[in-house]
Coordinates of C-alpha atoms in Angstrom, one line a residue:
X522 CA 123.6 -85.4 -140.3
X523 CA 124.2 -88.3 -138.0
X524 CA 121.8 -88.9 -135.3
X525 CA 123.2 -88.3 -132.0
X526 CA 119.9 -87.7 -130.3
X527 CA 116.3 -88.9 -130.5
X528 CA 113.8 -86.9 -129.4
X529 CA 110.0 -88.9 -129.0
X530 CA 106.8 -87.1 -128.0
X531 CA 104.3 -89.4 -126.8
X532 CA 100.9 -87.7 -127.9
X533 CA 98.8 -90.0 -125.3
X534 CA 100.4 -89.3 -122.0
X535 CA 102.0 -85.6 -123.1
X536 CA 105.7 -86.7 -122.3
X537 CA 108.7 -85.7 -123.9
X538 CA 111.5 -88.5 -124.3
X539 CA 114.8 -87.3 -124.9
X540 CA 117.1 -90.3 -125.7
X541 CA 121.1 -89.5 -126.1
X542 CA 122.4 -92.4 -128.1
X543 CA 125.0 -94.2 -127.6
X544 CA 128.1 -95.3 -129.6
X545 CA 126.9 -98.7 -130.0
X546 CA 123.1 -97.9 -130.8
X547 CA 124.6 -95.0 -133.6
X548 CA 126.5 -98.2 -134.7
X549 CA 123.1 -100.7 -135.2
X550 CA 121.2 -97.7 -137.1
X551 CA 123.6 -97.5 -139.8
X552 CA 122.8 -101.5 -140.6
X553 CA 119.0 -100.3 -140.9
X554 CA 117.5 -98.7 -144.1
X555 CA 114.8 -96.9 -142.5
X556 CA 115.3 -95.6 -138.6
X557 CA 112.0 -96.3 -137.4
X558 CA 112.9 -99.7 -138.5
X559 CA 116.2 -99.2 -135.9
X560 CA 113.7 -98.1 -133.4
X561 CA 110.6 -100.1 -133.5
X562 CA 113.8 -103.2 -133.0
X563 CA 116.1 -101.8 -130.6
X564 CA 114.7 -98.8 -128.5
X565 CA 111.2 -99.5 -127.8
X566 CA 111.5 -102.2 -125.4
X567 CA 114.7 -100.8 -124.0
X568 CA 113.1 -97.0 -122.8
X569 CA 110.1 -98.5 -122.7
X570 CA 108.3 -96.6 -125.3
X571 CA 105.6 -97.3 -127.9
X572 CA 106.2 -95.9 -131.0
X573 CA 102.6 -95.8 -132.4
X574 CA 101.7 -93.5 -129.7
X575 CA 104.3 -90.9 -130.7
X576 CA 105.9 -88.7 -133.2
X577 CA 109.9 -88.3 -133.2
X578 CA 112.8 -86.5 -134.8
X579 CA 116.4 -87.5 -134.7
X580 CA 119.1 -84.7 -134.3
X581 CA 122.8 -84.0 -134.6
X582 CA 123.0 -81.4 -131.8
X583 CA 120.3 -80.7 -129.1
X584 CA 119.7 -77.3 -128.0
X585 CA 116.3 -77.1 -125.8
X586 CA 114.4 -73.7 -124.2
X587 CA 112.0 -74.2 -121.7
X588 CA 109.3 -71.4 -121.3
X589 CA 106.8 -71.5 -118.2
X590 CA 105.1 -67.7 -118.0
X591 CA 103.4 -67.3 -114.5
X592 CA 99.8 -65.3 -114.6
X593 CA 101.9 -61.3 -115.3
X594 CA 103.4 -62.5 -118.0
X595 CA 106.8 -63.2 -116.8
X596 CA 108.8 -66.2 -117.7
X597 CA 109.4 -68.0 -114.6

């Protein structure tokens, strides 16, 4: 699986980060052993993100649903 996308939930503020990387920062992970390695050195000060306060996953493909169910029951 390559990483295309990284996806970071920040645990202290309730945020989603969805990062898309690009060609060059695909590039620069394959150089590093461990990703969170790749991460903690080049996308942390870049999105402005702290790692400690969140959990992530890298993906090939994204696919995302969204689900926001008003007071009957009905997704909105």
């Amino acid at each position: 699986m390559e990483p295309n996308h990284l996806i970071l939930l920040n645990f202290c503020v309730g945020e989603v980060v969805k990062i898309k990387l690009t060609e060059e920062e695909k590039r620069k992970s394959e150089e590093y052993e461990d990703f969170e390695e790749f991460i903690k050195e080049h996308i942390e000060e870049k999105y402005e993100i702290r790692l400690k306060d969140c959990t992530w996953m890298t993906l090939e493909t994204l696919s995302e649903r969204t689900y926001n169910f008003e007071e009957g029951g009905e997704n909105a």
